[in-house]
mmCIF file of C-alpha atoms in Angstrom:
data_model
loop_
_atom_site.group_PDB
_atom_site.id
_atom_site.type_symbol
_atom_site.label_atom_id
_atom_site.label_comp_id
_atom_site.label_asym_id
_atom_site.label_seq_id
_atom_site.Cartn_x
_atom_site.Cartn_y
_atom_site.Cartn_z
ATOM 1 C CA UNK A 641 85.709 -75.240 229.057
ATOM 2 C CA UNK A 642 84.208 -71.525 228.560
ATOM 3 C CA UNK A 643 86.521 -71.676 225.243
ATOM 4 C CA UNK A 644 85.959 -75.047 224.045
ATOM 5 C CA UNK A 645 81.558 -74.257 224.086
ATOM 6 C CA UNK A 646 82.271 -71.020 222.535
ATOM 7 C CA UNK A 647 84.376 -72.693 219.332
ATOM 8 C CA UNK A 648 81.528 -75.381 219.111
ATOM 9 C CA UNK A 649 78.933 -72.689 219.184
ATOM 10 C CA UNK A 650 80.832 -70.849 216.419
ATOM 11 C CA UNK A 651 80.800 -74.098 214.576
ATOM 12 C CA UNK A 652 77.642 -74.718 214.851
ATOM 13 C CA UNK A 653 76.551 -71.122 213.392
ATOM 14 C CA UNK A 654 78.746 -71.357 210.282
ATOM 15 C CA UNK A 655 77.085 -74.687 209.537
ATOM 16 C CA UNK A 656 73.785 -73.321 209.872
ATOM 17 C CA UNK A 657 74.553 -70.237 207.875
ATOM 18 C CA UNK A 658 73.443 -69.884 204.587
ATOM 19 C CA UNK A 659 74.481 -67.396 201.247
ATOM 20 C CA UNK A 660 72.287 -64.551 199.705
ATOM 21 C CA UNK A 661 70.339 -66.178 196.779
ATOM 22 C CA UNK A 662 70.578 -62.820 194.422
ATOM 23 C CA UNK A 663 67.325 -62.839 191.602
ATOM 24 C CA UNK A 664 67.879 -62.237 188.371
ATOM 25 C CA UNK A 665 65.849 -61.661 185.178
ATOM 26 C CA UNK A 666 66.293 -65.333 183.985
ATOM 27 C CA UNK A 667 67.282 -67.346 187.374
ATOM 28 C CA UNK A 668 69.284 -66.340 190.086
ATOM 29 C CA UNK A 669 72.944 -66.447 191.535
ATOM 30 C CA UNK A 670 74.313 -67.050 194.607
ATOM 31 C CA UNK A 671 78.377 -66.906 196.042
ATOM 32 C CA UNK A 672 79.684 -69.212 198.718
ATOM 33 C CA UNK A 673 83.309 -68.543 199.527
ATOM 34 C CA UNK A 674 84.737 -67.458 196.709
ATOM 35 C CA UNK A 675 82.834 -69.798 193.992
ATOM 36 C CA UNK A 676 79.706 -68.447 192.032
ATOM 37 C CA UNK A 677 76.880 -70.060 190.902
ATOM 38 C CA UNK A 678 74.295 -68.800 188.526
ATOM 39 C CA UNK A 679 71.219 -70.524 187.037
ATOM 40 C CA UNK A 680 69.989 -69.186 184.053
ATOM 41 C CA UNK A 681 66.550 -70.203 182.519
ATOM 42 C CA UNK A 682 66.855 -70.501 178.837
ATOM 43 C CA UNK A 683 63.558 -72.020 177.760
ATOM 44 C CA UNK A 684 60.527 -74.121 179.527
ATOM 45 C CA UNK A 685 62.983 -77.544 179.171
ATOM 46 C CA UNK A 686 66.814 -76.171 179.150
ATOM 47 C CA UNK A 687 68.790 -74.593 182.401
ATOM 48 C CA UNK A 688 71.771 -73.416 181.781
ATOM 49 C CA UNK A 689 74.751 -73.278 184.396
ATOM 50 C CA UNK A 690 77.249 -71.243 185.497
ATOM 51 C CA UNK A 691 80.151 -71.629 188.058
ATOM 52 C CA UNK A 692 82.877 -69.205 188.272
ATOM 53 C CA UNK A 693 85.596 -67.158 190.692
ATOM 54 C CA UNK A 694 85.579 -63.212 190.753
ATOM 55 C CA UNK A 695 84.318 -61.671 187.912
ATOM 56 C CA UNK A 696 81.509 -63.033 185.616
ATOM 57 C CA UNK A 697 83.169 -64.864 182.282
ATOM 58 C CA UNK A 698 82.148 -63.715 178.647
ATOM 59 C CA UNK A 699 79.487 -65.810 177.913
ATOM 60 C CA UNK A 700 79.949 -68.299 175.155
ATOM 61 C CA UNK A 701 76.894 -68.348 172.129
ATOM 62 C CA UNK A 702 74.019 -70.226 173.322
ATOM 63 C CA UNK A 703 74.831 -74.136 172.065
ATOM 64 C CA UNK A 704 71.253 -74.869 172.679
ATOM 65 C CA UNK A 705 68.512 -73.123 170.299
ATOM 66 C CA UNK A 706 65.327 -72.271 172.271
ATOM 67 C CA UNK A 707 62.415 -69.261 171.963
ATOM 68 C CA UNK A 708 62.928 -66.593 174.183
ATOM 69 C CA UNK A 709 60.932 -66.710 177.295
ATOM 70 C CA UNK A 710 58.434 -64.773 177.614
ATOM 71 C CA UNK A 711 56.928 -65.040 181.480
ATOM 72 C CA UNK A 712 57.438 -64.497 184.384
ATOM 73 C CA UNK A 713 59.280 -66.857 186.462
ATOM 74 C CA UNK A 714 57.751 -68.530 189.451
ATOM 75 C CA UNK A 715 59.825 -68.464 192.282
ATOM 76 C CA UNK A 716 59.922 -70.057 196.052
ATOM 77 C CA UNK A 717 62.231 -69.801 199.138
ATOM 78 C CA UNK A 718 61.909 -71.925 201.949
ATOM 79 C CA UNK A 719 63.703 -74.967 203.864
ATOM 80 C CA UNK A 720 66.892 -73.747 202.567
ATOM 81 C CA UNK A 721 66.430 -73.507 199.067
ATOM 82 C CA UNK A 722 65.588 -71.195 196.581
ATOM 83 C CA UNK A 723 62.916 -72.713 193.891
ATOM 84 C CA UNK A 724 62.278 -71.579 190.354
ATOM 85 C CA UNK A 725 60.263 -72.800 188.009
ATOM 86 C CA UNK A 726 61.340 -73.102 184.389
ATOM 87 C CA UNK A 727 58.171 -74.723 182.789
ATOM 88 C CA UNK A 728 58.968 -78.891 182.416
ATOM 89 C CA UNK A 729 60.562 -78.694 185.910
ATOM 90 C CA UNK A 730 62.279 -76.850 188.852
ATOM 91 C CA UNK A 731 65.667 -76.256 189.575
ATOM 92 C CA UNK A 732 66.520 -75.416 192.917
ATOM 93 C CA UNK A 733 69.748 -73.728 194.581
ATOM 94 C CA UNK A 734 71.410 -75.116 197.756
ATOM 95 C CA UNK A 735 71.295 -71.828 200.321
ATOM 96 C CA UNK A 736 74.190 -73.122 202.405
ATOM 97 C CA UNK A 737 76.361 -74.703 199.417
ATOM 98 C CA UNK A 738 75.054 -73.226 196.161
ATOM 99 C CA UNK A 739 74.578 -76.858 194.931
ATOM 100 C CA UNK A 740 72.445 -77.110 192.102
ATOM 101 C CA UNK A 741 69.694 -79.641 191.298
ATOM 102 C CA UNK A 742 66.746 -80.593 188.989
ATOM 103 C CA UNK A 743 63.308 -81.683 190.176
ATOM 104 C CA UNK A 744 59.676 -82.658 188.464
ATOM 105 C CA UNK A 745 56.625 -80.622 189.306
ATOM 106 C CA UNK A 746 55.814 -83.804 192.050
ATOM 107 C CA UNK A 747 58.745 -83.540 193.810
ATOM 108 C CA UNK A 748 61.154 -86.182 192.262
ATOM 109 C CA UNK A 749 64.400 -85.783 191.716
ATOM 110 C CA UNK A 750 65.827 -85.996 188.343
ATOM 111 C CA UNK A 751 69.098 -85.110 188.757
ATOM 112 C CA UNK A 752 71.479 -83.219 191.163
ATOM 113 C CA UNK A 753 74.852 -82.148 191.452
ATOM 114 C CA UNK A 754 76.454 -83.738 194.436
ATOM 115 C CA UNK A 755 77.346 -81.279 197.139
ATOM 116 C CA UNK A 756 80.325 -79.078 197.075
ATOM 117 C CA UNK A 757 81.754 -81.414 194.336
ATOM 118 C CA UNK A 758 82.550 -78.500 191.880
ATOM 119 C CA UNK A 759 86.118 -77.062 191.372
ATOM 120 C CA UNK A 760 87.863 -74.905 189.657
ATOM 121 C CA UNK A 761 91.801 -75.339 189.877
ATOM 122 C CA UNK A 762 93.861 -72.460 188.379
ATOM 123 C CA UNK A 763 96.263 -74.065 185.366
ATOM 124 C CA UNK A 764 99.551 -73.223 185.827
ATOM 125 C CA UNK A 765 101.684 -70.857 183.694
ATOM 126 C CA UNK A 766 98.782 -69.186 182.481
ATOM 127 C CA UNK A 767 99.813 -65.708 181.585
ATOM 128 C CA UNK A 768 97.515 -62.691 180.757
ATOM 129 C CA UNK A 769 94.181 -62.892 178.938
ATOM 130 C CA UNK A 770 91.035 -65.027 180.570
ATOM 131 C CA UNK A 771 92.490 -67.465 183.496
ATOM 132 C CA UNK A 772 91.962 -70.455 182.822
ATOM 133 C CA UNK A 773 91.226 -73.254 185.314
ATOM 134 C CA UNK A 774 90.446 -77.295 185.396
ATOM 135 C CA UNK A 775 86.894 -77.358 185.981
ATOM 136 C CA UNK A 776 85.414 -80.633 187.494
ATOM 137 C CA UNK A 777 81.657 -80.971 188.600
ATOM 138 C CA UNK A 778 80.177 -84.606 189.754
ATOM 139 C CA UNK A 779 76.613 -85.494 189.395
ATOM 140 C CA UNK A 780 73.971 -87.493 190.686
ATOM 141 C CA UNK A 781 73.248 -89.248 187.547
ATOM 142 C CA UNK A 782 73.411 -92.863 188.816
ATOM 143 C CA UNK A 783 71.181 -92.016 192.286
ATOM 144 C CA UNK A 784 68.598 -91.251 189.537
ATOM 145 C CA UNK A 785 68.058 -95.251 188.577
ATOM 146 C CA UNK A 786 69.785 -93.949 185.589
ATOM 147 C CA UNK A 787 71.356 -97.857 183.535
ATOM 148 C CA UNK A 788 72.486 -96.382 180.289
ATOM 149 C CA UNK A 789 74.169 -93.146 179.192
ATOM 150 C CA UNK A 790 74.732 -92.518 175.711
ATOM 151 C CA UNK A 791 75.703 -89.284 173.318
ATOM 152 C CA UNK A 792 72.913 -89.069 170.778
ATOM 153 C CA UNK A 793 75.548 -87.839 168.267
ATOM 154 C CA UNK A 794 77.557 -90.932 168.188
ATOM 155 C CA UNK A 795 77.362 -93.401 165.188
ATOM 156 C CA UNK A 796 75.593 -96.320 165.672
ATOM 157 C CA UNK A 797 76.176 -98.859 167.534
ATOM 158 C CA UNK A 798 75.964 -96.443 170.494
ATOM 159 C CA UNK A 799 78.061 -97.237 173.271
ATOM 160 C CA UNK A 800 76.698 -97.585 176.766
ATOM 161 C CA UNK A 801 79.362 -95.158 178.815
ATOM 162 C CA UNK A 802 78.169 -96.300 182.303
ATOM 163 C CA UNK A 803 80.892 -97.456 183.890
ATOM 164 C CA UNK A 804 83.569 -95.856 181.178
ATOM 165 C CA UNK A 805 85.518 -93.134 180.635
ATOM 166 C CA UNK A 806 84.990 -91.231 177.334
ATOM 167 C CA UNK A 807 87.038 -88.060 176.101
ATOM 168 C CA UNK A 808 85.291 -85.070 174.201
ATOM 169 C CA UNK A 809 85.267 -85.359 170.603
ATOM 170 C CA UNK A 810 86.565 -88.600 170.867
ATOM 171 C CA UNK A 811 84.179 -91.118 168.454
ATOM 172 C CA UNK A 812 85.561 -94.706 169.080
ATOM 173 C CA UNK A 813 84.952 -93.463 172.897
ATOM 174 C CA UNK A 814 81.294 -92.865 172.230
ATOM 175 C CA UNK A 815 81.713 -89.042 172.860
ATOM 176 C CA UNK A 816 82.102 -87.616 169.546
ATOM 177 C CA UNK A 817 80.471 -84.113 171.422
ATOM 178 C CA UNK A 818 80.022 -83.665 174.884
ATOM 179 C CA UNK A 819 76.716 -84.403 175.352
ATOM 180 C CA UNK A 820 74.690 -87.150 176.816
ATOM 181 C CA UNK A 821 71.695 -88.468 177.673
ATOM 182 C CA UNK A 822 69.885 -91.169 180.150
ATOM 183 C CA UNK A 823 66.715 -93.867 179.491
ATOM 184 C CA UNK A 824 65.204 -91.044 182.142
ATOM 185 C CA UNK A 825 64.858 -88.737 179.447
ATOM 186 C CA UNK A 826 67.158 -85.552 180.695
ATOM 187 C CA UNK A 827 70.748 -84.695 178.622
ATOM 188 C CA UNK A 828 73.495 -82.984 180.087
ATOM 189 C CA UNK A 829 75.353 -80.408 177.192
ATOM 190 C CA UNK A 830 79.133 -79.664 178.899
ATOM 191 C CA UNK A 831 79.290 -76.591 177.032
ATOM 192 C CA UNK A 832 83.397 -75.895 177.888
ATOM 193 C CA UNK A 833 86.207 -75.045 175.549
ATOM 194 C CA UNK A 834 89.378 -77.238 175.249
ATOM 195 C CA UNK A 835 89.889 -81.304 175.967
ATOM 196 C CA UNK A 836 88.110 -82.991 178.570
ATOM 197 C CA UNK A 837 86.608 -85.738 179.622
ATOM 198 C CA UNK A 838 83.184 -87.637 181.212
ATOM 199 C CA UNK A 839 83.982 -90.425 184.095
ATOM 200 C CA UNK A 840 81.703 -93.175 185.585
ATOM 201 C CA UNK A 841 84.606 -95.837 185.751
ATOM 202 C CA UNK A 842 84.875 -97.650 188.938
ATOM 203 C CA UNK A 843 87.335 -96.873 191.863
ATOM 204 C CA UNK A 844 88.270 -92.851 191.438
ATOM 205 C CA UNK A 845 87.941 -90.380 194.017
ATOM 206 C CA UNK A 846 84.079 -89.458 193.824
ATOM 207 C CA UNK A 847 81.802 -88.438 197.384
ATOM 208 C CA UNK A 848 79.250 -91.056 196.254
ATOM 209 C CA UNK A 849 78.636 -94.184 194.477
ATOM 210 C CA UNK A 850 77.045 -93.578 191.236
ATOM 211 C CA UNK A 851 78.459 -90.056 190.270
ATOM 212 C CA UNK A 852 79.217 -89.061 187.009
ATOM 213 C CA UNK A 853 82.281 -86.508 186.824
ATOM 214 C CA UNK A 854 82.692 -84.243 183.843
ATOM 215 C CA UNK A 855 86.018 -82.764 183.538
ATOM 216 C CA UNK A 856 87.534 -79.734 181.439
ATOM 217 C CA UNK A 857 91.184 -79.234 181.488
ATOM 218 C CA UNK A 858 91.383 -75.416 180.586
ATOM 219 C CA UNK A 859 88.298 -73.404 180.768
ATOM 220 C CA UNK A 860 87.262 -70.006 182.169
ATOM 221 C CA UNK A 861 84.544 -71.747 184.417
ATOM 222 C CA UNK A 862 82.119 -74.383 184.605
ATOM 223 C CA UNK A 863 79.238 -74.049 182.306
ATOM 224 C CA UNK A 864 76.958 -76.752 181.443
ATOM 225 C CA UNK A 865 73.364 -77.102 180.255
ATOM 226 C CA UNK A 866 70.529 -79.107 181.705
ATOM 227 C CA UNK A 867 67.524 -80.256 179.077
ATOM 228 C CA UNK A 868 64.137 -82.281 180.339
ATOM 229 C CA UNK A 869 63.328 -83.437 178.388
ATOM 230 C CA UNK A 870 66.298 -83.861 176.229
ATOM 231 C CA UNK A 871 66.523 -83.967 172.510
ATOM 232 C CA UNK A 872 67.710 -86.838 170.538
ATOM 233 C CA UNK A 873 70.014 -84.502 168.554
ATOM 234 C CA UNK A 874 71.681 -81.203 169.425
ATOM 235 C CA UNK A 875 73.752 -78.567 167.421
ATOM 236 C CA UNK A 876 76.690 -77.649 169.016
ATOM 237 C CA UNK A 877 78.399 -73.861 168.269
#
């Protein structure tokens, strides 16, 4: 009995426990296992995010043009996150999971990734060079009250791509660049080499009703872009 106390209070410690949130000059980064995740604040309306294993990735050119900031950031730790402010909004990191998400100055949510939802999957027969992995992230687009999602690039009519499944650079699937945006005014810029894919159709594996999955299938890590509010057009590099 001794034993079986013991194991449920180790339990109940590792649940509890949460990761170092490490600052940095632009954001902050945090690892939980063996998955890192670093916010990087690019400009008052644009977050940019990274999630990788072991060491850092080369960082791909900017995709997103913005003036280079020139405050200080506000930050704030408490109730298990860490806060900071990048000017339109707040983007906080999960302490326990290093989940990301995107708030307004009054406390609502815009948009979130859902919990522990990220992965990076190592592609096989990779040899040498960067590894390369599929990276998958799922996000709380549709808990948002968000009815349409469209890429701004696309040639009129614009296709609605709730409830679809749209590859990158594909134009008949609405997706002609990987970048989209809701009625609530935010974008999402998946800013990862090689063929992928965005997927809000019905029935596959997601955590919650309403998530949106983007999906890369060989990149060196995850590393999207958040803009509130969002531009109707966007240069891609």
């Amino acid at each position: 009995m001794k034993k079986i106390l013991t194991l449920f209070a180790a339990l109940a410690v590792g649940m509890t426990m949460r990761a170092e949130v490490v600052p940095t000059d632009n954001g902050a980064k945090i690892t939980v296992d063996t998955l890192t995740t670093e916010v990087i604040v690019q400009s008052p309306s644009t977050v940019r995010v990274l999630k990788y294993i072991g060491q850092r990735p080369e960082l791909h050119k900017s995709c997103v043009t913005h003036p280079a900031l020139d405050r200080e950031l506000k930050r704030e730790a408490g109730n298990g996150k860490y806060k900071i402010d990048a000017g339109e909004y707040y983007v906080a990191l999960n302490e326990k999971d290093g989940n990301v998400s995107f708030w307004s100055h009054d406390g609502n949510l815009i948009m979130a990734e859902q919990h522990r939802s990220a992965s990076l999957t190592p592609v096989a027969g990779e040899a040498g060079g960067e590894r390369r992995y599929v990276a998958r992230q799922d996000f709380q687009i549709g808990r948002s009250g968000a009815d349409t999602i469209t890429c701004p690039a696309a040639t009129a009519p614009r296709l609605n791509l709730k409830g679809r499944r749209a590859e990158f650079g594909n134009a008949s699937d609405g997706l002609p660049i990987p970048y989209i945006t809701t009625e609530k005014g935010y974008g999402v810029m998946w800013k990862v080499p090689g063929p992928g894919r965005m997927d809000d159709t019905p029935g596959r594996q997601v955590k919650k009703p309403g998530d949106v999955t983007f999906t890369s299938d060989t990149a060196p890590c995850i590393d999207y872009y958040f803009i509130y509010p969002a531009p109707s057009t966007i240069e891609v590099h």
